[in-house]
Protein backbone atom coordinates (compact mmCIF):
# COMPACT_ATOMS: atom_id res chain seq x y z
CA UNK A 1 0.00 0.00 0.00
CA UNK A 2 1.36 3.33 -1.06
CA UNK A 3 0.72 5.33 2.07
CA UNK A 4 2.46 2.89 4.36
CA UNK A 5 5.93 3.99 3.38
CA UNK A 6 5.09 7.58 3.99
CA UNK A 7 4.01 6.91 7.52
CA UNK A 8 6.15 3.87 8.25
CA UNK A 9 7.82 5.45 11.25
CA UNK A 10 4.50 5.85 13.03
CA UNK A 11 2.39 3.11 11.43
CA UNK A 12 1.38 0.23 13.64
CA UNK A 13 -0.79 -2.36 11.96
CA UNK A 14 -3.07 -4.70 13.88
CA UNK A 15 -0.50 -7.45 13.34
CA UNK A 16 2.24 -5.29 14.87
CA UNK A 17 0.02 -4.47 17.79
CA UNK A 18 -0.80 -8.10 18.44
CA UNK A 19 2.88 -9.03 18.40
CA UNK A 20 3.70 -6.25 20.83
CA UNK A 21 1.16 -7.12 23.51
CA UNK A 22 1.92 -10.78 24.20
CA UNK A 23 2.59 -11.42 27.85
CA UNK A 24 1.39 -7.98 28.82
CA UNK A 25 -1.55 -6.92 30.93
CA UNK A 26 -4.52 -6.12 28.75
CA UNK A 27 -8.14 -5.19 29.02
CA UNK A 28 -10.58 -6.86 26.65
CA UNK A 29 -13.98 -5.32 26.17
CA UNK A 30 -16.75 -7.39 24.64
CA UNK A 31 -19.52 -6.26 22.35
CA UNK A 32 -22.62 -5.61 24.36
CA UNK A 33 -24.80 -6.59 21.46
CA UNK A 34 -28.56 -6.55 21.76
CA UNK A 35 -28.65 -10.30 21.39
CA UNK A 36 -26.90 -10.72 24.71
CA UNK A 37 -30.00 -10.10 26.82
CA UNK A 38 -27.62 -10.08 29.71
CA UNK A 39 -28.07 -9.03 33.31
CA UNK A 40 -29.41 -5.56 32.85
CA UNK A 41 -28.81 -2.72 35.19
CA UNK A 42 -31.53 -0.13 35.57
CA UNK A 43 -32.08 1.43 32.17
CA UNK A 44 -30.34 -1.26 30.31
CA UNK A 45 -26.81 -0.83 29.08
CA UNK A 46 -24.36 -3.51 29.91
CA UNK A 47 -20.70 -4.05 29.60
CA UNK A 48 -18.42 -6.98 30.05
CA UNK A 49 -14.69 -6.51 30.47
CA UNK A 50 -11.93 -9.02 31.01
CA UNK A 51 -8.61 -7.91 32.44
CA UNK A 52 -5.57 -10.14 32.63
CA UNK A 53 -2.25 -11.18 31.16
CA UNK A 54 -2.47 -11.93 27.48
CA UNK A 55 -1.04 -15.40 26.87
CA UNK A 56 -1.66 -15.56 23.14
CA UNK A 57 -4.15 -14.83 20.42
CA UNK A 58 -4.92 -15.75 16.82
CA UNK A 59 -6.24 -14.16 13.66
CA UNK A 60 -9.86 -14.49 14.77
CA UNK A 61 -9.04 -12.42 17.86
CA UNK A 62 -9.58 -15.52 19.95
CA UNK A 63 -7.69 -14.76 23.14
CA UNK A 64 -6.04 -16.86 25.81
CA UNK A 65 -5.58 -14.96 29.07
CA UNK A 66 -4.07 -15.68 32.45
CA UNK A 67 -5.04 -14.27 35.84
CA UNK A 68 -8.28 -13.15 34.30
CA UNK A 69 -10.73 -10.90 36.11
CA UNK A 70 -14.26 -10.45 34.82
CA UNK A 71 -15.96 -7.09 35.33
CA UNK A 72 -19.68 -6.72 34.78
CA UNK A 73 -20.66 -3.06 34.61
CA UNK A 74 -17.41 -2.17 36.32
CA UNK A 75 -17.79 -4.60 39.21
CA UNK A 76 -15.48 -7.56 39.69
CA UNK A 77 -17.67 -10.63 39.30
CA UNK A 78 -15.34 -13.53 38.63
CA UNK A 79 -11.74 -14.68 38.44
CA UNK A 80 -10.34 -17.36 36.20
CA UNK A 81 -6.87 -18.88 36.21
CA UNK A 82 -6.89 -19.31 32.47
CA UNK A 83 -9.55 -18.15 30.09
CA UNK A 84 -10.30 -18.54 26.40
CA UNK A 85 -12.35 -15.70 24.92
CA UNK A 86 -13.99 -16.31 21.56
CA UNK A 87 -12.88 -13.61 19.16
CA UNK A 88 -16.24 -12.76 17.64
CA UNK A 89 -17.32 -11.17 20.92
CA UNK A 90 -14.31 -8.87 21.18
CA UNK A 91 -14.94 -5.15 20.76
CA UNK A 92 -11.40 -4.11 21.52
CA UNK A 93 -8.17 -5.20 23.13
CA UNK A 94 -6.47 -2.43 25.09
CA UNK A 95 -3.08 -2.22 26.72
CA UNK A 96 -3.51 -1.30 30.35
CA UNK A 97 -0.79 0.74 31.97
CA UNK A 98 -3.10 1.61 34.79
CA UNK A 99 -4.84 -1.06 36.77
CA UNK A 100 -8.59 -1.22 37.00
CA UNK A 101 -8.47 -0.28 40.65
CA UNK A 102 -6.56 2.91 40.00
CA UNK A 103 -8.98 4.08 37.38
CA UNK A 104 -8.29 6.38 34.49
CA UNK B 1 6.52 -34.58 19.06
CA UNK B 2 8.07 -33.72 22.34
CA UNK B 3 5.75 -33.65 25.33
CA UNK B 4 6.93 -30.15 26.01
CA UNK B 5 5.46 -29.06 22.66
CA UNK B 6 2.15 -30.67 23.46
CA UNK B 7 1.73 -28.83 26.70
CA UNK B 8 2.69 -25.43 25.34
CA UNK B 9 0.03 -22.82 24.71
CA UNK B 10 0.99 -21.30 21.36
CA UNK B 11 -2.45 -20.35 20.17
CA UNK B 12 -5.65 -19.77 22.11
CA UNK B 13 -7.21 -23.09 21.07
CA UNK B 14 -4.31 -24.91 22.75
CA UNK B 15 -5.90 -23.88 26.01
CA UNK B 16 -8.99 -25.85 25.02
CA UNK B 17 -6.92 -28.80 23.79
CA UNK B 18 -5.22 -29.01 27.17
CA UNK B 19 -8.64 -29.13 28.81
CA UNK B 20 -9.80 -32.27 27.01
CA UNK B 21 -11.27 -34.77 29.48
CA UNK B 22 -11.26 -32.11 32.17
CA UNK B 23 -14.20 -30.26 33.67
CA UNK B 24 -14.47 -26.80 32.17
CA UNK B 25 -16.56 -23.70 32.68
CA UNK B 26 -18.29 -22.23 29.62
CA UNK B 27 -19.96 -18.83 29.56
CA UNK B 28 -22.57 -18.50 26.83
CA UNK B 29 -24.72 -15.71 25.48
CA UNK B 30 -28.13 -15.15 27.01
CA UNK B 31 -26.77 -15.55 30.55
CA UNK B 32 -26.10 -19.22 30.34
CA UNK B 33 -23.27 -21.00 32.06
CA UNK B 34 -22.18 -24.61 31.72
CA UNK B 35 -19.87 -26.76 33.76
CA UNK B 36 -19.00 -30.14 32.37
CA UNK B 37 -16.38 -32.55 31.12
CA UNK B 38 -14.99 -31.65 27.72
CA UNK B 39 -15.12 -34.65 25.42
CA UNK B 40 -14.49 -32.96 22.05
CA UNK B 41 -14.27 -29.58 20.35
CA UNK B 42 -13.48 -28.10 16.95
CA UNK B 43 -12.09 -24.84 15.56
CA UNK B 44 -15.47 -23.12 15.83
CA UNK B 45 -15.54 -24.05 19.50
CA UNK B 46 -18.43 -26.39 18.97
CA UNK B 47 -18.08 -28.68 21.96
CA UNK B 48 -19.35 -31.95 23.34
CA UNK B 49 -19.71 -31.90 27.10
CA UNK B 50 -20.64 -34.63 29.51
CA UNK B 51 -22.18 -34.51 33.04
CA UNK B 52 -23.18 -30.92 32.46
CA UNK B 53 -24.63 -28.52 34.95
CA UNK B 54 -26.39 -25.63 33.23
CA UNK B 55 -27.16 -22.40 35.07
CA UNK B 56 -29.49 -19.90 33.44
CA UNK B 57 -29.77 -16.46 35.02
CA UNK B 58 -32.82 -14.31 34.38
CA UNK B 59 -33.68 -10.86 35.63
CA UNK B 60 -37.27 -9.78 35.93
CA UNK B 61 -38.52 -6.38 36.97
CA UNK B 62 -41.30 -6.48 39.52
CA UNK B 63 -44.37 -4.77 38.03
CA UNK B 64 -45.20 -2.88 41.20
CA UNK B 65 -41.95 -2.19 43.01
CA UNK B 66 -39.70 -2.12 39.92
CA UNK B 67 -37.23 -4.19 41.87
CA UNK B 68 -34.98 -6.53 39.99
CA UNK B 69 -35.61 -10.16 40.68
CA UNK B 70 -32.63 -12.30 39.76
CA UNK B 71 -33.41 -15.97 39.29
CA UNK B 72 -31.06 -18.78 38.54
CA UNK B 73 -32.30 -22.03 37.12
CA UNK B 74 -30.10 -25.08 37.36
CA UNK B 75 -30.42 -28.34 35.55
CA UNK B 76 -28.17 -31.22 34.70
CA UNK B 77 -27.75 -32.80 31.30
CA UNK B 78 -25.81 -36.04 30.86
CA UNK B 79 -24.47 -35.23 27.42
CA UNK B 80 -24.79 -32.25 25.11
CA UNK B 81 -23.47 -30.44 22.06
CA UNK B 82 -22.69 -26.72 22.31
CA UNK B 83 -22.70 -24.67 19.14
CA UNK B 84 -19.57 -22.53 19.09
CA UNK B 85 -21.11 -19.25 18.05
CA UNK B 86 -22.86 -18.88 21.39
CA UNK B 87 -19.65 -19.16 23.38
CA UNK B 88 -18.24 -16.07 25.10
CA UNK B 89 -15.60 -17.60 27.36
CA UNK B 90 -14.13 -20.97 28.25
CA UNK B 91 -12.13 -21.51 31.40
CA UNK B 92 -10.23 -24.72 32.11
CA UNK B 93 -9.99 -26.13 35.61
CA UNK B 94 -7.88 -23.88 37.81
CA UNK B 95 -4.28 -24.62 36.97
CA UNK B 96 -2.58 -21.45 38.05
CA UNK B 97 -4.99 -19.79 40.43
CA UNK C 1 -10.29 -1.03 -9.74
CA UNK C 2 -9.31 0.47 -13.10
CA UNK C 3 -12.87 1.63 -13.61
CA UNK C 4 -13.34 3.12 -10.19
CA UNK C 5 -14.97 6.44 -11.01
CA UNK C 6 -13.86 8.13 -7.81
CA UNK C 7 -10.35 9.45 -7.36
CA UNK C 8 -9.83 7.83 -4.00
CA UNK C 9 -10.38 4.28 -2.84
CA UNK C 10 -11.98 3.94 0.59
CA UNK C 11 -8.89 2.18 1.90
CA UNK C 12 -6.71 5.02 0.63
CA UNK C 13 -8.84 7.49 2.49
CA UNK C 14 -8.33 5.56 5.71
CA UNK C 15 -4.65 5.24 4.92
CA UNK C 16 -4.38 9.02 4.70
CA UNK C 17 -5.76 9.23 8.23
CA UNK C 18 -2.83 7.35 9.71
CA UNK C 19 -1.20 9.56 12.29
CA UNK C 20 -4.24 11.79 12.70
CA UNK C 21 -7.40 11.76 14.74
CA UNK C 22 -10.28 9.66 13.51
CA UNK C 23 -13.87 9.35 14.68
CA UNK C 24 -15.26 5.85 14.62
CA UNK C 25 -19.00 5.26 14.85
CA UNK C 26 -19.90 1.69 15.66
CA UNK C 27 -23.09 -0.18 14.96
CA UNK C 28 -25.17 0.38 18.04
CA UNK C 29 -24.55 3.12 20.54
CA UNK C 30 -20.81 3.38 20.71
CA UNK C 31 -18.37 5.92 19.29
CA UNK C 32 -14.63 6.29 19.66
CA UNK C 33 -12.14 9.01 18.85
CA UNK C 34 -8.42 8.33 18.68
CA UNK C 35 -5.24 8.67 16.70
CA UNK C 36 -5.11 6.06 13.96
CA UNK C 37 -1.86 4.08 14.00
CA UNK C 38 -2.74 1.44 11.42
CA UNK C 39 -5.39 -0.87 10.02
CA UNK C 40 -5.74 -4.09 8.06
CA UNK C 41 -8.01 -5.51 5.34
CA UNK C 42 -10.82 -6.12 7.83
CA UNK C 43 -10.49 -2.51 8.99
CA UNK C 44 -9.40 -3.70 12.39
CA UNK C 45 -7.67 -0.59 13.67
CA UNK C 46 -4.91 0.28 16.11
CA UNK C 47 -5.85 3.51 17.88
CA UNK C 48 -3.97 5.59 20.45
CA UNK C 49 -5.16 8.09 23.06
CA UNK C 50 -8.70 6.86 22.66
CA UNK C 51 -11.86 8.31 24.09
CA UNK C 52 -14.77 5.91 24.08
CA UNK C 53 -18.27 7.35 24.18
CA UNK C 54 -21.29 5.33 25.19
CA UNK C 55 -24.55 7.06 24.60
CA UNK C 56 -26.51 4.78 26.88
CA UNK C 57 -26.69 6.29 30.34
CA UNK C 58 -25.68 3.29 32.32
CA UNK C 59 -22.98 1.90 30.08
CA UNK C 60 -20.37 0.95 32.59
CA UNK C 61 -17.02 2.40 33.26
CA UNK C 62 -14.12 0.66 34.83
CA UNK C 63 -13.52 3.89 36.69
CA UNK C 64 -15.92 6.38 38.22
CA UNK C 65 -19.64 5.71 38.20
CA UNK C 66 -21.90 7.85 36.11
CA UNK C 67 -19.40 8.90 33.49
CA UNK C 68 -20.06 8.11 29.93
CA UNK C 69 -16.55 8.21 28.55
CA UNK C 70 -13.58 5.91 28.90
CA UNK C 71 -9.98 6.89 28.13
CA UNK C 72 -7.64 4.27 26.73
CA UNK C 73 -3.94 4.44 25.84
CA UNK C 74 -3.80 2.03 22.94
CA UNK C 75 -6.35 -0.38 21.55
CA UNK C 76 -6.91 -2.84 18.78
CA UNK C 77 -10.48 -2.21 17.66
CA UNK C 78 -12.33 -5.08 16.04
CA UNK C 79 -13.45 -3.97 12.58
CA UNK C 80 -16.52 -6.17 12.72
CA UNK C 81 -18.86 -3.58 14.22
CA UNK C 82 -17.58 -0.42 12.63
CA UNK C 83 -20.25 1.54 10.76
CA UNK C 84 -18.78 4.94 9.87
CA UNK C 85 -15.35 6.54 9.89
CA UNK C 86 -14.92 10.31 9.99
CA UNK C 87 -11.39 11.65 9.50
CA UNK C 88 -10.56 14.20 12.19
CA UNK C 89 -14.09 14.50 13.52
CA UNK C 90 -15.28 14.23 17.07
CA UNK C 91 -18.66 13.83 18.77
CA UNK C 92 -17.61 16.12 21.58
CA UNK C 93 -15.51 19.11 20.53
CA UNK C 94 -14.39 20.13 24.04
Coordinates of C-alpha atoms in Angstrom, one line a residue:
Chain A
X1 CA 0.0 0.0 0.0
X2 CA 1.4 3.3 -1.1
X3 CA 0.7 5.3 2.1
X4 CA 2.5 2.9 4.4
X5 CA 5.9 4.0 3.4
X6 CA 5.1 7.6 4.0
X7 CA 4.0 6.9 7.5
X8 CA 6.1 3.9 8.2
X9 CA 7.8 5.4 11.2
X10 CA 4.5 5.9 13.0
X11 CA 2.4 3.1 11.4
X12 CA 1.4 0.2 13.6
X13 CA -0.8 -2.4 12.0
X14 CA -3.1 -4.7 13.9
X15 CA -0.5 -7.5 13.3
X16 CA 2.2 -5.3 14.9
X17 CA 0.0 -4.5 17.8
X18 CA -0.8 -8.1 18.4
X19 CA 2.9 -9.0 18.4
X20 CA 3.7 -6.2 20.8
X21 CA 1.2 -7.1 23.5
X22 CA 1.9 -10.8 24.2
X23 CA 2.6 -11.4 27.8
X24 CA 1.4 -8.0 28.8
X25 CA -1.6 -6.9 30.9
X26 CA -4.5 -6.1 28.7
X27 CA -8.1 -5.2 29.0
X28 CA -10.6 -6.9 26.6
X29 CA -14.0 -5.3 26.2
X30 CA -16.7 -7.4 24.6
X31 CA -19.5 -6.3 22.3
X32 CA -22.6 -5.6 24.4
X33 CA -24.8 -6.6 21.5
X34 CA -28.6 -6.6 21.8
X35 CA -28.6 -10.3 21.4
X36 CA -26.9 -10.7 24.7
X37 CA -30.0 -10.1 26.8
X38 CA -27.6 -10.1 29.7
X39 CA -28.1 -9.0 33.3
X40 CA -29.4 -5.6 32.8
X41 CA -28.8 -2.7 35.2
X42 CA -31.5 -0.1 35.6
X43 CA -32.1 1.4 32.2
X44 CA -30.3 -1.3 30.3
X45 CA -26.8 -0.8 29.1
X46 CA -24.4 -3.5 29.9
X47 CA -20.7 -4.1 29.6
X48 CA -18.4 -7.0 30.0
X49 CA -14.7 -6.5 30.5
X50 CA -11.9 -9.0 31.0
X51 CA -8.6 -7.9 32.4
X52 CA -5.6 -10.1 32.6
X53 CA -2.2 -11.2 31.2
X54 CA -2.5 -11.9 27.5
X55 CA -1.0 -15.4 26.9
X56 CA -1.7 -15.6 23.1
X57 CA -4.1 -14.8 20.4
X58 CA -4.9 -15.8 16.8
X59 CA -6.2 -14.2 13.7
X60 CA -9.9 -14.5 14.8
X61 CA -9.0 -12.4 17.9
X62 CA -9.6 -15.5 19.9
X63 CA -7.7 -14.8 23.1
X64 CA -6.0 -16.9 25.8
X65 CA -5.6 -15.0 29.1
X66 CA -4.1 -15.7 32.5
X67 CA -5.0 -14.3 35.8
X68 CA -8.3 -13.2 34.3
X69 CA -10.7 -10.9 36.1
X70 CA -14.3 -10.5 34.8
X71 CA -16.0 -7.1 35.3
X72 CA -19.7 -6.7 34.8
X73 CA -20.7 -3.1 34.6
X74 CA -17.4 -2.2 36.3
X75 CA -17.8 -4.6 39.2
X76 CA -15.5 -7.6 39.7
X77 CA -17.7 -10.6 39.3
X78 CA -15.3 -13.5 38.6
X79 CA -11.7 -14.7 38.4
X80 CA -10.3 -17.4 36.2
X81 CA -6.9 -18.9 36.2
X82 CA -6.9 -19.3 32.5
X83 CA -9.6 -18.2 30.1
X84 CA -10.3 -18.5 26.4
X85 CA -12.3 -15.7 24.9
X86 CA -14.0 -16.3 21.6
X87 CA -12.9 -13.6 19.2
X88 CA -16.2 -12.8 17.6
X89 CA -17.3 -11.2 20.9
X90 CA -14.3 -8.9 21.2
X91 CA -14.9 -5.1 20.8
X92 CA -11.4 -4.1 21.5
X93 CA -8.2 -5.2 23.1
X94 CA -6.5 -2.4 25.1
X95 CA -3.1 -2.2 26.7
X96 CA -3.5 -1.3 30.4
X97 CA -0.8 0.7 32.0
X98 CA -3.1 1.6 34.8
X99 CA -4.8 -1.1 36.8
X100 CA -8.6 -1.2 37.0
X101 CA -8.5 -0.3 40.6
X102 CA -6.6 2.9 40.0
X103 CA -9.0 4.1 37.4
X104 CA -8.3 6.4 34.5
Chain B
X1 CA 6.5 -34.6 19.1
X2 CA 8.1 -33.7 22.3
X3 CA 5.7 -33.7 25.3
X4 CA 6.9 -30.2 26.0
X5 CA 5.5 -29.1 22.7
X6 CA 2.2 -30.7 23.5
X7 CA 1.7 -28.8 26.7
X8 CA 2.7 -25.4 25.3
X9 CA 0.0 -22.8 24.7
X10 CA 1.0 -21.3 21.4
X11 CA -2.4 -20.3 20.2
X12 CA -5.7 -19.8 22.1
X13 CA -7.2 -23.1 21.1
X14 CA -4.3 -24.9 22.7
X15 CA -5.9 -23.9 26.0
X16 CA -9.0 -25.8 25.0
X17 CA -6.9 -28.8 23.8
X18 CA -5.2 -29.0 27.2
X19 CA -8.6 -29.1 28.8
X20 CA -9.8 -32.3 27.0
X21 CA -11.3 -34.8 29.5
X22 CA -11.3 -32.1 32.2
X23 CA -14.2 -30.3 33.7
X24 CA -14.5 -26.8 32.2
X25 CA -16.6 -23.7 32.7
X26 CA -18.3 -22.2 29.6
X27 CA -20.0 -18.8 29.6
X28 CA -22.6 -18.5 26.8
X29 CA -24.7 -15.7 25.5
X30 CA -28.1 -15.1 27.0
X31 CA -26.8 -15.5 30.5
X32 CA -26.1 -19.2 30.3
X33 CA -23.3 -21.0 32.1
X34 CA -22.2 -24.6 31.7
X35 CA -19.9 -26.8 33.8
X36 CA -19.0 -30.1 32.4
X37 CA -16.4 -32.5 31.1
X38 CA -15.0 -31.6 27.7
X39 CA -15.1 -34.6 25.4
X40 CA -14.5 -33.0 22.1
X41 CA -14.3 -29.6 20.3
X42 CA -13.5 -28.1 16.9
X43 CA -12.1 -24.8 15.6
X44 CA -15.5 -23.1 15.8
X45 CA -15.5 -24.0 19.5
X46 CA -18.4 -26.4 19.0
X47 CA -18.1 -28.7 22.0
X48 CA -19.4 -31.9 23.3
X49 CA -19.7 -31.9 27.1
X50 CA -20.6 -34.6 29.5
X51 CA -22.2 -34.5 33.0
X52 CA -23.2 -30.9 32.5
X53 CA -24.6 -28.5 35.0
X54 CA -26.4 -25.6 33.2
X55 CA -27.2 -22.4 35.1
X56 CA -29.5 -19.9 33.4
X57 CA -29.8 -16.5 35.0
X58 CA -32.8 -14.3 34.4
X59 CA -33.7 -10.9 35.6
X60 CA -37.3 -9.8 35.9
X61 CA -38.5 -6.4 37.0
X62 CA -41.3 -6.5 39.5
X63 CA -44.4 -4.8 38.0
X64 CA -45.2 -2.9 41.2
X65 CA -42.0 -2.2 43.0
X66 CA -39.7 -2.1 39.9
X67 CA -37.2 -4.2 41.9
X68 CA -35.0 -6.5 40.0
X69 CA -35.6 -10.2 40.7
X70 CA -32.6 -12.3 39.8
X71 CA -33.4 -16.0 39.3
X72 CA -31.1 -18.8 38.5
X73 CA -32.3 -22.0 37.1
X74 CA -30.1 -25.1 37.4
X75 CA -30.4 -28.3 35.6
X76 CA -28.2 -31.2 34.7
X77 CA -27.7 -32.8 31.3
X78 CA -25.8 -36.0 30.9
X79 CA -24.5 -35.2 27.4
X80 CA -24.8 -32.3 25.1
X81 CA -23.5 -30.4 22.1
X82 CA -22.7 -26.7 22.3
X83 CA -22.7 -24.7 19.1
X84 CA -19.6 -22.5 19.1
X85 CA -21.1 -19.3 18.1
X86 CA -22.9 -18.9 21.4
X87 CA -19.7 -19.2 23.4
X88 CA -18.2 -16.1 25.1
X89 CA -15.6 -17.6 27.4
X90 CA -14.1 -21.0 28.2
X91 CA -12.1 -21.5 31.4
X92 CA -10.2 -24.7 32.1
X93 CA -10.0 -26.1 35.6
X94 CA -7.9 -23.9 37.8
X95 CA -4.3 -24.6 37.0
X96 CA -2.6 -21.4 38.1
X97 CA -5.0 -19.8 40.4
Chain C
X1 CA -10.3 -1.0 -9.7
X2 CA -9.3 0.5 -13.1
X3 CA -12.9 1.6 -13.6
X4 CA -13.3 3.1 -10.2
X5 CA -15.0 6.4 -11.0
X6 CA -13.9 8.1 -7.8
X7 CA -10.4 9.4 -7.4
X8 CA -9.8 7.8 -4.0
X9 CA -10.4 4.3 -2.8
X10 CA -12.0 3.9 0.6
X11 CA -8.9 2.2 1.9
X12 CA -6.7 5.0 0.6
X13 CA -8.8 7.5 2.5
X14 CA -8.3 5.6 5.7
X15 CA -4.7 5.2 4.9
X16 CA -4.4 9.0 4.7
X17 CA -5.8 9.2 8.2
X18 CA -2.8 7.3 9.7
X19 CA -1.2 9.6 12.3
X20 CA -4.2 11.8 12.7
X21 CA -7.4 11.8 14.7
X22 CA -10.3 9.7 13.5
X23 CA -13.9 9.4 14.7
X24 CA -15.3 5.8 14.6
X25 CA -19.0 5.3 14.9
X26 CA -19.9 1.7 15.7
X27 CA -23.1 -0.2 15.0
X28 CA -25.2 0.4 18.0
X29 CA -24.5 3.1 20.5
X30 CA -20.8 3.4 20.7
X31 CA -18.4 5.9 19.3
X32 CA -14.6 6.3 19.7
X33 CA -12.1 9.0 18.9
X34 CA -8.4 8.3 18.7
X35 CA -5.2 8.7 16.7
X36 CA -5.1 6.1 14.0
X37 CA -1.9 4.1 14.0
X38 CA -2.7 1.4 11.4
X39 CA -5.4 -0.9 10.0
X40 CA -5.7 -4.1 8.1
X41 CA -8.0 -5.5 5.3
X42 CA -10.8 -6.1 7.8
X43 CA -10.5 -2.5 9.0
X44 CA -9.4 -3.7 12.4
X45 CA -7.7 -0.6 13.7
X46 CA -4.9 0.3 16.1
X47 CA -5.8 3.5 17.9
X48 CA -4.0 5.6 20.4
X49 CA -5.2 8.1 23.1
X50 CA -8.7 6.9 22.7
X51 CA -11.9 8.3 24.1
X52 CA -14.8 5.9 24.1
X53 CA -18.3 7.4 24.2
X54 CA -21.3 5.3 25.2
X55 CA -24.6 7.1 24.6
X56 CA -26.5 4.8 26.9
X57 CA -26.7 6.3 30.3
X58 CA -25.7 3.3 32.3
X59 CA -23.0 1.9 30.1
X60 CA -20.4 1.0 32.6
X61 CA -17.0 2.4 33.3
X62 CA -14.1 0.7 34.8
X63 CA -13.5 3.9 36.7
X64 CA -15.9 6.4 38.2
X65 CA -19.6 5.7 38.2
X66 CA -21.9 7.8 36.1
X67 CA -19.4 8.9 33.5
X68 CA -20.1 8.1 29.9
X69 CA -16.6 8.2 28.5
X70 CA -13.6 5.9 28.9
X71 CA -10.0 6.9 28.1
X72 CA -7.6 4.3 26.7
X73 CA -3.9 4.4 25.8
X74 CA -3.8 2.0 22.9
X75 CA -6.3 -0.4 21.6
X76 CA -6.9 -2.8 18.8
X77 CA -10.5 -2.2 17.7
X78 CA -12.3 -5.1 16.0
X79 CA -13.4 -4.0 12.6
X80 CA -16.5 -6.2 12.7
X81 CA -18.9 -3.6 14.2
X82 CA -17.6 -0.4 12.6
X83 CA -20.2 1.5 10.8
X84 CA -18.8 4.9 9.9
X85 CA -15.3 6.5 9.9
X86 CA -14.9 10.3 10.0
X87 CA -11.4 11.7 9.5
X88 CA -10.6 14.2 12.2
X89 CA -14.1 14.5 13.5
X90 CA -15.3 14.2 17.1
X91 CA -18.7 13.8 18.8
X92 CA -17.6 16.1 21.6
X93 CA -15.5 19.1 20.5
X94 CA -14.4 20.1 24.0

